[in-house]
PDB file of N, CA and C in Angstrom:
ATOM      1  N   MET A 934      -3.526 -15.978   3.960  1.00  0.00           N
ATOM      2  CA  MET A 934      -4.318 -14.903   3.272  1.00  0.00           C
ATOM      3  C   MET A 934      -5.883 -15.571   2.902  1.00  0.00           C
ATOM      4  N   GLU A 935      -5.653 -16.689   2.227  1.00  0.00           N
ATOM      5  CA  GLU A 935      -7.045 -17.084   1.846  1.00  0.00           C
ATOM      6  C   GLU A 935      -8.129 -17.267   2.970  1.00  0.00           C
ATOM      7  N   LYS A 936      -7.373 -18.032   4.082  1.00  0.00           N
ATOM      8  CA  LYS A 936      -8.324 -18.360   5.259  1.00  0.00           C
ATOM      9  C   LYS A 936      -8.732 -17.060   5.733  1.00  0.00           C
ATOM     10  N   SER A 937      -7.886 -15.917   5.835  1.00  0.00           N
ATOM     11  CA  SER A 937      -8.563 -14.711   6.388  1.00  0.00           C
ATOM     12  C   SER A 937      -9.594 -14.130   5.448  1.00  0.00           C
ATOM     13  N   LYS A 938      -9.520 -14.244   4.091  1.00  0.00           N
ATOM     14  CA  LYS A 938     -10.541 -13.858   3.374  1.00  0.00           C
ATOM     15  C   LYS A 938     -11.987 -14.707   3.627  1.00  0.00           C
ATOM     16  N   GLN A 939     -11.742 -16.044   3.657  1.00  0.00           N
ATOM     17  CA  GLN A 939     -12.839 -16.934   4.024  1.00  0.00           C
ATOM     18  C   GLN A 939     -13.710 -16.532   5.354  1.00  0.00           C
ATOM     19  N   LEU A 940     -12.718 -16.382   6.461  1.00  0.00           N
ATOM     20  CA  LEU A 940     -13.169 -16.316   7.830  1.00  0.00           C
ATOM     21  C   LEU A 940     -13.770 -14.738   7.971  1.00  0.00           C
ATOM     22  N   LEU A 941     -12.902 -13.915   7.616  1.00  0.00           N
ATOM     23  CA  LEU A 941     -13.006 -12.484   7.906  1.00  0.00           C
ATOM     24  C   LEU A 941     -13.681 -11.649   6.930  1.00  0.00           C
ATOM     25  N   GLY A 942     -13.442 -12.053   5.558  1.00  0.00           N
ATOM     26  CA  GLY A 942     -13.927 -11.128   4.292  1.00  0.00           C
ATOM     27  C   GLY A 942     -12.863 -10.273   3.891  1.00  0.00           C
ATOM     28  N   ASN A 943     -12.981 -10.023   2.589  1.00  0.00           N
ATOM     29  CA  ASN A 943     -11.858  -9.306   1.792  1.00  0.00           C
ATOM     30  C   ASN A 943     -11.686  -7.917   2.262  1.00  0.00           C
ATOM     31  N   ASP A 944     -12.513  -7.376   3.086  1.00  0.00           N
ATOM     32  CA  ASP A 944     -12.422  -5.939   3.700  1.00  0.00           C
ATOM     33  C   ASP A 944     -11.872  -5.827   5.080  1.00  0.00           C
ATOM     34  N   HIS A 945     -11.672  -7.000   5.647  1.00  0.00           N
ATOM     35  CA  HIS A 945     -11.222  -6.900   7.071  1.00  0.00           C
ATOM     36  C   HIS A 945      -9.821  -6.523   7.274  1.00  0.00           C
ATOM     37  N   PRO A 946      -9.554  -5.602   8.209  1.00  0.00           N
ATOM     38  CA  PRO A 946      -7.975  -5.204   8.368  1.00  0.00           C
ATOM     39  C   PRO A 946      -7.113  -6.362   8.449  1.00  0.00           C
ATOM     40  N   ASP A 947      -7.360  -7.353   9.051  1.00  0.00           N
ATOM     41  CA  ASP A 947      -6.606  -8.556   9.183  1.00  0.00           C
ATOM     42  C   ASP A 947      -6.283  -9.157   7.837  1.00  0.00           C
ATOM     43  N   THR A 948      -7.221  -9.173   6.900  1.00  0.00           N
ATOM     44  CA  THR A 948      -7.191  -9.790   5.606  1.00  0.00           C
ATOM     45  C   THR A 948      -6.125  -8.819   4.871  1.00  0.00           C
ATOM     46  N   LEU A 949      -6.233  -7.590   5.041  1.00  0.00           N
ATOM     47  CA  LEU A 949      -5.321  -6.669   4.345  1.00  0.00           C
ATOM     48  C   LEU A 949      -3.959  -6.791   4.827  1.00  0.00           C
ATOM     49  N   THR A 950      -3.767  -6.975   6.112  1.00  0.00           N
ATOM     50  CA  THR A 950      -2.517  -7.244   6.734  1.00  0.00           C
ATOM     51  C   THR A 950      -1.807  -8.368   6.123  1.00  0.00           C
ATOM     52  N   SER A 951      -2.682  -9.561   5.955  1.00  0.00           N
ATOM     53  CA  SER A 951      -2.120 -10.801   5.424  1.00  0.00           C
ATOM     54  C   SER A 951      -1.830 -10.543   3.861  1.00  0.00           C
ATOM     55  N   MET A 952      -2.444  -9.690   3.275  1.00  0.00           N
ATOM     56  CA  MET A 952      -2.202  -9.537   1.791  1.00  0.00           C
ATOM     57  C   MET A 952      -0.651  -8.571   1.840  1.00  0.00           C
ATOM     58  N   ALA A 953      -0.727  -7.657   2.667  1.00  0.00           N
ATOM     59  CA  ALA A 953       0.504  -6.845   2.598  1.00  0.00           C
ATOM     60  C   ALA A 953       1.629  -7.789   3.061  1.00  0.00           C
ATOM     61  N   ASN A 954       1.542  -8.548   3.992  1.00  0.00           N
ATOM     62  CA  ASN A 954       2.693  -9.354   4.306  1.00  0.00           C
ATOM     63  C   ASN A 954       3.149 -10.306   3.309  1.00  0.00           C
ATOM     64  N   LEU A 955       2.051 -10.912   2.486  1.00  0.00           N
ATOM     65  CA  LEU A 955       2.627 -11.894   1.491  1.00  0.00           C
ATOM     66  C   LEU A 955       3.158 -10.981   0.325  1.00  0.00           C
ATOM     67  N   ALA A 956       2.705  -9.873   0.040  1.00  0.00           N
ATOM     68  CA  ALA A 956       3.205  -9.016  -0.959  1.00  0.00           C
ATOM     69  C   ALA A 956       4.682  -8.781  -0.522  1.00  0.00           C
ATOM     70  N   GLY A 957       5.007  -8.427   0.754  1.00  0.00           N
ATOM     71  CA  GLY A 957       6.186  -8.135   1.323  1.00  0.00           C
ATOM     72  C   GLY A 957       7.261  -9.479   1.079  1.00  0.00           C
ATOM     73  N   THR A 958       6.625 -10.656   1.249  1.00  0.00           N
ATOM     74  CA  THR A 958       7.300 -11.787   0.972  1.00  0.00           C
ATOM     75  C   THR A 958       7.755 -11.983  -0.577  1.00  0.00           C
ATOM     76  N   TYR A 959       6.792 -11.606  -1.239  1.00  0.00           N
ATOM     77  CA  TYR A 959       7.104 -11.579  -2.790  1.00  0.00           C
ATOM     78  C   TYR A 959       8.059 -10.597  -3.104  1.00  0.00           C
ATOM     79  N   TRP A 960       7.991  -9.501  -2.521  1.00  0.00           N
ATOM     80  CA  TRP A 960       9.028  -8.269  -2.675  1.00  0.00           C
ATOM     81  C   TRP A 960      10.352  -8.793  -2.368  1.00  0.00           C
ATOM     82  N   ASN A 961      10.541  -9.349  -1.225  1.00  0.00           N
ATOM     83  CA  ASN A 961      11.867  -9.874  -0.745  1.00  0.00           C
ATOM     84  C   ASN A 961      12.386 -10.927  -1.476  1.00  0.00           C
ATOM     85  N   GLN A 962      11.470 -11.726  -2.251  1.00  0.00           N
ATOM     86  CA  GLN A 962      11.970 -12.720  -3.151  1.00  0.00           C
ATOM     87  C   GLN A 962      12.212 -12.184  -4.709  1.00  0.00           C
ATOM     88  N   GLY A 963      11.988 -10.842  -4.818  1.00  0.00           N
ATOM     89  CA  GLY A 963      12.165 -10.277  -6.163  1.00  0.00           C
ATOM     90  C   GLY A 963      10.961 -10.681  -7.146  1.00  0.00           C
ATOM     91  N   LYS A 964       9.960 -11.045  -6.528  1.00  0.00           N
ATOM     92  CA  LYS A 964       8.688 -11.319  -7.504  1.00  0.00           C
ATOM     93  C   LYS A 964       7.889 -10.151  -7.592  1.00  0.00           C
ATOM     94  N   TRP A 965       8.418  -9.134  -8.319  1.00  0.00           N
ATOM     95  CA  TRP A 965       7.732  -7.939  -8.438  1.00  0.00           C
ATOM     96  C   TRP A 965       6.309  -7.718  -8.853  1.00  0.00           C
ATOM     97  N   LYS A 966       6.163  -8.578  -9.890  1.00  0.00           N
ATOM     98  CA  LYS A 966       4.605  -8.567 -10.477  1.00  0.00           C
ATOM     99  C   LYS A 966       3.696  -9.098  -9.370  1.00  0.00           C
ATOM    100  N   GLU A 967       4.015 -10.239  -8.790  1.00  0.00           N
ATOM    101  CA  GLU A 967       3.049 -10.744  -7.733  1.00  0.00           C
ATOM    102  C   GLU A 967       2.929  -9.862  -6.586  1.00  0.00           C
ATOM    103  N   ALA A 968       4.056  -9.235  -6.183  1.00  0.00           N
ATOM    104  CA  ALA A 968       3.955  -8.148  -5.141  1.00  0.00           C
ATOM    105  C   ALA A 968       3.046  -6.924  -5.537  1.00  0.00           C
ATOM    106  N   GLU A 969       3.195  -6.500  -6.716  1.00  0.00           N
ATOM    107  CA  GLU A 969       2.479  -5.446  -7.319  1.00  0.00           C
ATOM    108  C   GLU A 969       1.040  -5.587  -7.232  1.00  0.00           C
ATOM    109  N   VAL A 970       0.548  -6.972  -7.604  1.00  0.00           N
ATOM    110  CA  VAL A 970      -0.910  -7.288  -7.785  1.00  0.00           C
ATOM    111  C   VAL A 970      -1.572  -7.097  -6.380  1.00  0.00           C
ATOM    112  N   LEU A 971      -0.863  -7.683  -5.370  1.00  0.00           N
ATOM    113  CA  LEU A 971      -1.327  -7.648  -3.925  1.00  0.00           C
ATOM    114  C   LEU A 971      -1.269  -6.186  -3.383  1.00  0.00           C
ATOM    115  N   GLN A 972      -0.336  -5.474  -3.739  1.00  0.00           N
ATOM    116  CA  GLN A 972      -0.081  -4.097  -3.171  1.00  0.00           C
ATOM    117  C   GLN A 972      -1.135  -3.165  -3.702  1.00  0.00           C
ATOM    118  N   VAL A 973      -1.643  -3.282  -4.879  1.00  0.00           N
ATOM    119  CA  VAL A 973      -2.412  -2.344  -5.524  1.00  0.00           C
ATOM    120  C   VAL A 973      -3.789  -2.605  -4.853  1.00  0.00           C
ATOM    121  N   VAL A 974      -4.121  -3.955  -4.582  1.00  0.00           N
ATOM    122  CA  VAL A 974      -5.429  -4.316  -3.901  1.00  0.00           C
ATOM    123  C   VAL A 974      -5.406  -3.816  -2.536  1.00  0.00           C
ATOM    124  N   VAL A 975      -4.241  -3.876  -1.813  1.00  0.00           N
ATOM    125  CA  VAL A 975      -4.103  -3.436  -0.405  1.00  0.00           C
ATOM    126  C   VAL A 975      -4.262  -1.758  -0.371  1.00  0.00           C
ATOM    127  N   MET A 976      -3.580  -1.229  -1.405  1.00  0.00           N
ATOM    128  CA  MET A 976      -3.786   0.270  -1.535  1.00  0.00           C
ATOM    129  C   MET A 976      -5.093   0.716  -1.658  1.00  0.00           C
ATOM    130  N   GLU A 977      -5.725   0.091  -2.603  1.00  0.00           N
ATOM    131  CA  GLU A 977      -7.260   0.470  -3.067  1.00  0.00           C
ATOM    132  C   GLU A 977      -8.147   0.222  -1.908  1.00  0.00           C
ATOM    133  N   LYS A 978      -7.947  -0.922  -1.288  1.00  0.00           N
ATOM    134  CA  LYS A 978      -9.055  -1.159  -0.198  1.00  0.00           C
ATOM    135  C   LYS A 978      -8.601  -0.363   1.111  1.00  0.00           C
ATOM    136  N   SER A 979      -7.404   0.078   1.164  1.00  0.00           N
ATOM    137  CA  SER A 979      -7.064   0.980   2.335  1.00  0.00           C
ATOM    138  C   SER A 979      -7.634   2.347   2.010  1.00  0.00           C
ATOM    139  N   LYS A 980      -7.681   2.856   0.813  1.00  0.00           N
ATOM    140  CA  LYS A 980      -8.211   4.139   0.508  1.00  0.00           C
ATOM    141  C   LYS A 980      -9.717   4.004   0.852  1.00  0.00           C
ATOM    142  N   GLN A 981     -10.426   2.942   0.314  1.00  0.00           N
ATOM    143  CA  GLN A 981     -11.846   2.814   0.597  1.00  0.00           C
ATOM    144  C   GLN A 981     -12.113   2.622   2.070  1.00  0.00           C
ATOM    145  N   LEU A 982     -11.502   1.973   2.914  1.00  0.00           N
ATOM    146  CA  LEU A 982     -11.847   1.623   4.217  1.00  0.00           C
ATOM    147  C   LEU A 982     -11.335   2.677   5.156  1.00  0.00           C
ATOM    148  N   LEU A 983     -10.113   3.184   4.900  1.00  0.00           N
ATOM    149  CA  LEU A 983      -9.485   3.939   5.954  1.00  0.00           C
ATOM    150  C   LEU A 983      -9.442   5.344   5.449  1.00  0.00           C
ATOM    151  N   GLY A 984      -9.367   5.745   4.162  1.00  0.00           N
ATOM    152  CA  GLY A 984      -9.352   7.083   3.733  1.00  0.00           C
ATOM    153  C   GLY A 984      -7.934   7.226   3.054  1.00  0.00           C
ATOM    154  N   ASN A 985      -7.935   8.294   2.137  1.00  0.00           N
ATOM    155  CA  ASN A 985      -6.788   8.503   1.543  1.00  0.00           C
ATOM    156  C   ASN A 985      -5.574   9.071   2.269  1.00  0.00           C
ATOM    157  N   ASP A 986      -5.793   9.576   3.438  1.00  0.00           N
ATOM    158  CA  ASP A 986      -4.714  10.366   4.251  1.00  0.00           C
ATOM    159  C   ASP A 986      -4.530   9.507   5.389  1.00  0.00           C
ATOM    160  N   HIS A 987      -4.889   8.281   5.640  1.00  0.00           N
ATOM    161  CA  HIS A 987      -4.499   7.472   6.816  1.00  0.00           C
ATOM    162  C   HIS A 987      -3.176   6.923   6.645  1.00  0.00           C
ATOM    163  N   PRO A 988      -2.398   7.030   7.690  1.00  0.00           N
ATOM    164  CA  PRO A 988      -0.918   6.404   7.633  1.00  0.00           C
ATOM    165  C   PRO A 988      -0.949   5.013   6.919  1.00  0.00           C
ATOM    166  N   ASP A 989      -1.732   4.107   7.224  1.00  0.00           N
ATOM    167  CA  ASP A 989      -1.722   2.827   6.659  1.00  0.00           C
ATOM    168  C   ASP A 989      -1.797   2.918   5.020  1.00  0.00           C
ATOM    169  N   THR A 990      -2.729   3.806   4.760  1.00  0.00           N
ATOM    170  CA  THR A 990      -2.874   3.953   3.246  1.00  0.00           C
ATOM    171  C   THR A 990      -1.526   4.602   2.646  1.00  0.00           C
ATOM    172  N   LEU A 991      -1.035   5.414   3.339  1.00  0.00           N
ATOM    173  CA  LEU A 991       0.192   6.180   2.841  1.00  0.00           C
ATOM    174  C   LEU A 991       1.378   5.041   2.718  1.00  0.00           C
ATOM    175  N   THR A 992       1.383   4.154   3.762  1.00  0.00           N
ATOM    176  CA  THR A 992       2.362   3.142   3.793  1.00  0.00           C
ATOM    177  C   THR A 992       2.208   2.243   2.589  1.00  0.00           C
ATOM    178  N   SER A 993       0.974   1.819   2.291  1.00  0.00           N
ATOM    179  CA  SER A 993       0.703   0.863   1.116  1.00  0.00           C
ATOM    180  C   SER A 993       1.045   1.644  -0.218  1.00  0.00           C
ATOM    181  N   MET A 994       0.891   2.861  -0.255  1.00  0.00           N
ATOM    182  CA  MET A 994       1.435   3.634  -1.397  1.00  0.00           C
ATOM    183  C   MET A 994       2.850   3.662  -1.594  1.00  0.00           C
ATOM    184  N   ALA A 995       3.550   3.834  -0.393  1.00  0.00           N
ATOM    185  CA  ALA A 995       4.896   3.910  -0.487  1.00  0.00           C
ATOM    186  C   ALA A 995       5.470   2.453  -0.877  1.00  0.00           C
ATOM    187  N   ASN A 996       4.895   1.534  -0.285  1.00  0.00           N
ATOM    188  CA  ASN A 996       5.264   0.090  -0.439  1.00  0.00           C
ATOM    189  C   ASN A 996       5.131  -0.072  -2.066  1.00  0.00           C
ATOM    190  N   LEU A 997       4.021   0.205  -2.668  1.00  0.00           N
ATOM    191  CA  LEU A 997       3.690  -0.038  -4.197  1.00  0.00           C
ATOM    192  C   LEU A 997       4.901   0.730  -5.003  1.00  0.00           C
ATOM    193  N   ALA A 998       5.123   1.908  -4.551  1.00  0.00           N
ATOM    194  CA  ALA A 998       6.019   2.880  -5.118  1.00  0.00           C
ATOM    195  C   ALA A 998       7.488   2.130  -5.178  1.00  0.00           C
ATOM    196  N   ALA A 999       7.772   1.476  -4.012  1.00  0.00           N
ATOM    197  CA  ALA A 999       8.983   0.678  -4.035  1.00  0.00           C
ATOM    198  C   ALA A 999       9.076  -0.459  -4.991  1.00  0.00           C
ATOM    199  N   THR A1000       7.941  -1.176  -5.199  1.00  0.00           N
ATOM    200  CA  THR A1000       7.782  -2.143  -6.141  1.00  0.00           C
ATOM    201  C   THR A1000       7.965  -1.620  -7.640  1.00  0.00           C
ATOM    202  N   TYR A1001       7.134  -0.516  -7.735  1.00  0.00           N
ATOM    203  CA  TYR A1001       7.271   0.097  -9.061  1.00  0.00           C
ATOM    204  C   TYR A1001       8.956   0.513  -9.345  1.00  0.00           C
ATOM    205  N   ARG A1002       9.578   0.923  -8.350  1.00  0.00           N
ATOM    206  CA  ARG A1002      10.893   1.327  -8.612  1.00  0.00           C
ATOM    207  C   ARG A1002      11.720   0.198  -8.991  1.00  0.00           C
ATOM    208  N   ASN A1003      11.613  -0.907  -8.493  1.00  0.00           N
ATOM    209  CA  ASN A1003      12.354  -2.164  -8.839  1.00  0.00           C
ATOM    210  C   ASN A1003      12.110  -2.612 -10.273  1.00  0.00           C
ATOM    211  N   GLN A1004      10.914  -2.154 -10.722  1.00  0.00           N
ATOM    212  CA  GLN A1004      10.486  -2.631 -12.148  1.00  0.00           C
ATOM    213  C   GLN A1004      10.831  -1.451 -13.184  1.00  0.00           C
ATOM    214  N   GLY A1005      11.336  -0.332 -12.478  1.00  0.00           N
ATOM    215  CA  GLY A1005      11.698   0.850 -13.516  1.00  0.00           C
ATOM    216  C   GLY A1005      10.598   1.618 -14.015  1.00  0.00           C
ATOM    217  N   GLN A1006       9.421   1.518 -13.304  1.00  0.00           N
ATOM    218  CA  GLN A1006       8.220   2.198 -13.668  1.00  0.00           C
ATOM    219  C   GLN A1006       8.209   3.694 -13.044  1.00  0.00           C
ATOM    220  N   TRP A1007       9.181   4.415 -13.611  1.00  0.00           N
ATOM    221  CA  TRP A1007       9.471   5.747 -12.872  1.00  0.00           C
ATOM    222  C   TRP A1007       8.341   6.668 -12.779  1.00  0.00           C
ATOM    223  N   LYS A1008       7.526   6.770 -13.836  1.00  0.00           N
ATOM    224  CA  LYS A1008       6.441   7.865 -13.722  1.00  0.00           C
ATOM    225  C   LYS A1008       5.528   7.261 -12.557  1.00  0.00           C
ATOM    226  N   ALA A1009       5.213   5.963 -12.346  1.00  0.00           N
ATOM    227  CA  ALA A1009       4.390   5.570 -11.490  1.00  0.00           C
ATOM    228  C   ALA A1009       4.998   5.794  -9.940  1.00  0.00           C
ATOM    229  N   VAL A1010       6.205   5.597  -9.879  1.00  0.00           N
ATOM    230  CA  VAL A1010       6.933   5.794  -8.676  1.00  0.00           C
ATOM    231  C   VAL A1010       6.833   7.377  -8.315  1.00  0.00           C
ATOM    232  N   GLU A1011       7.128   8.270  -9.207  1.00  0.00           N
ATOM    233  CA  GLU A1011       6.919   9.708  -8.926  1.00  0.00           C
ATOM    234  C   GLU A1011       5.630  10.065  -8.469  1.00  0.00           C
ATOM    235  N   ALA A1012       4.610   9.634  -9.185  1.00  0.00           N
ATOM    236  CA  ALA A1012       3.176   9.914  -9.001  1.00  0.00           C
ATOM    237  C   ALA A1012       2.831   9.521  -7.523  1.00  0.00           C
ATOM    238  N   LEU A1013       3.168   8.264  -7.105  1.00  0.00           N
ATOM    239  CA  LEU A1013       2.837   7.813  -5.765  1.00  0.00           C
ATOM    240  C   LEU A1013       3.577   8.628  -4.651  1.00  0.00           C
ATOM    241  N   GLU A1014       4.940   8.668  -4.888  1.00  0.00           N
ATOM    242  CA  GLU A1014       5.753   9.248  -3.880  1.00  0.00           C
ATOM    243  C   GLU A1014       5.389  10.762  -3.653  1.00  0.00           C
ATOM    244  N   VAL A1015       4.932  11.484  -4.754  1.00  0.00           N
ATOM    245  CA  VAL A1015       4.669  12.763  -4.481  1.00  0.00           C
ATOM    246  C   VAL A1015       3.396  13.030  -3.699  1.00  0.00           C
ATOM    247  N   VAL A1016       2.354  12.106  -3.882  1.00  0.00           N
ATOM    248  CA  VAL A1016       1.331  12.018  -3.084  1.00  0.00           C
ATOM    249  C   VAL A1016       1.555  11.598  -1.530  1.00  0.00           C
ATOM    250  N   VAL A1017       2.415  10.672  -1.438  1.00  0.00           N
ATOM    251  CA  VAL A1017       2.682  10.268   0.039  1.00  0.00           C
ATOM    252  C   VAL A1017       3.553  11.378   0.647  1.00  0.00           C
ATOM    253  N   MET A1018       4.470  12.103  -0.062  1.00  0.00           N
ATOM    254  CA  MET A1018       5.038  13.205   0.578  1.00  0.00           C
ATOM    255  C   MET A1018       4.204  14.420   0.919  1.00  0.00           C
ATOM    256  N   ASP A1019       3.355  14.746   0.058  1.00  0.00           N
ATOM    257  CA  ASP A1019       2.448  15.808   0.232  1.00  0.00           C
ATOM    258  C   ASP A1019       1.419  15.499   1.364  1.00  0.00           C
ATOM    259  N   LYS A1020       0.973  14.299   1.455  1.00  0.00           N
ATOM    260  CA  LYS A1020      -0.131  14.078   2.617  1.00  0.00           C
ATOM    261  C   LYS A1020       0.616  14.021   3.860  1.00  0.00           C
ATOM    262  N   SER A1021       1.934  13.363   3.819  1.00  0.00           N
ATOM    263  CA  SER A1021       2.648  13.374   5.172  1.00  0.00           C
ATOM    264  C   SER A1021       3.037  14.709   5.458  1.00  0.00           C
ATOM    265  N   LYS A1022       3.294  15.744   4.527  1.00  0.00           N
ATOM    266  CA  LYS A1022       3.689  17.091   5.162  1.00  0.00           C
ATOM    267  C   LYS A1022       2.435  17.639   5.712  1.00  0.00           C
ATOM    268  N   GLN A1023       1.268  17.391   5.270  1.00  0.00           N
ATOM    269  CA  GLN A1023       0.165  17.943   5.563  1.00  0.00           C
ATOM    270  C   GLN A1023      -0.210  17.536   7.018  1.00  0.00           C
ATOM    271  N   GLN A1024       0.030  16.188   7.138  1.00  0.00           N
ATOM    272  CA  GLN A1024      -0.215  15.734   8.436  1.00  0.00           C
ATOM    273  C   GLN A1024       0.782  16.200   9.535  1.00  0.00           C
ATOM    274  N   HIS A1025       1.870  16.504   9.275  1.00  0.00           N
ATOM    275  CA  HIS A1025       2.884  16.917  10.220  1.00  0.00           C
ATOM    276  C   HIS A1025       3.083  18.427  10.269  1.00  0.00           C
ATOM    277  N   SER A1026       2.176  19.186   9.665  1.00  0.00           N
ATOM    278  CA  SER A1026       2.214  20.616   9.757  1.00  0.00           C
ATOM    279  C   SER A1026       1.641  21.222  10.999  1.00  0.00           C
ATOM    280  N   PRO A1027       2.058  22.243  11.339  1.00  0.00           N
ATOM    281  CA  PRO A1027       1.496  22.870  12.537  1.00  0.00           C
ATOM    282  C   PRO A1027      -0.202  23.083  12.446  1.00  0.00           C
ATOM    283  N   GLU A1028      -0.556  23.543  11.148  1.00  0.00           N
ATOM    284  CA  GLU A1028      -1.936  23.675  11.046  1.00  0.00           C
ATOM    285  C   GLU A1028      -2.764  22.299  11.297  1.00  0.00           C
ATOM    286  N   HIS A1029      -2.309  21.233  11.099  1.00  0.00           N
ATOM    287  CA  HIS A1029      -2.882  19.941  11.276  1.00  0.00           C
ATOM    288  C   HIS A1029      -3.211  19.586  12.582  1.00  0.00           C
ATOM    289  N   ASP A1030      -2.419  20.090  13.428  1.00  0.00           N
ATOM    290  CA  ASP A1030      -2.620  19.784  14.949  1.00  0.00           C
ATOM    291  C   ASP A1030      -3.780  20.452  15.453  1.00  0.00           C
TER     292      ASP A1030
END
């Protein structure tokens, strides 16, 4: 991840992918706080670079919600999952096509 940042910059999609992958590794190890820190960055950068409705942004939000769930942060889980659900419904509605 650090090499990606140095070579490509903090905002490059490959850097975000590296960050998300490392967050996933932390998540699988039960290192919730470490995963959370990276997932928040990935989510915020995804919003900036891709937009709030982009599928990758929604995935990053769902991943963060799962981390919050494992930490018992129920209000944060609900807030993120409601947004993900609503935006996903909008994208898959007949009016969206």
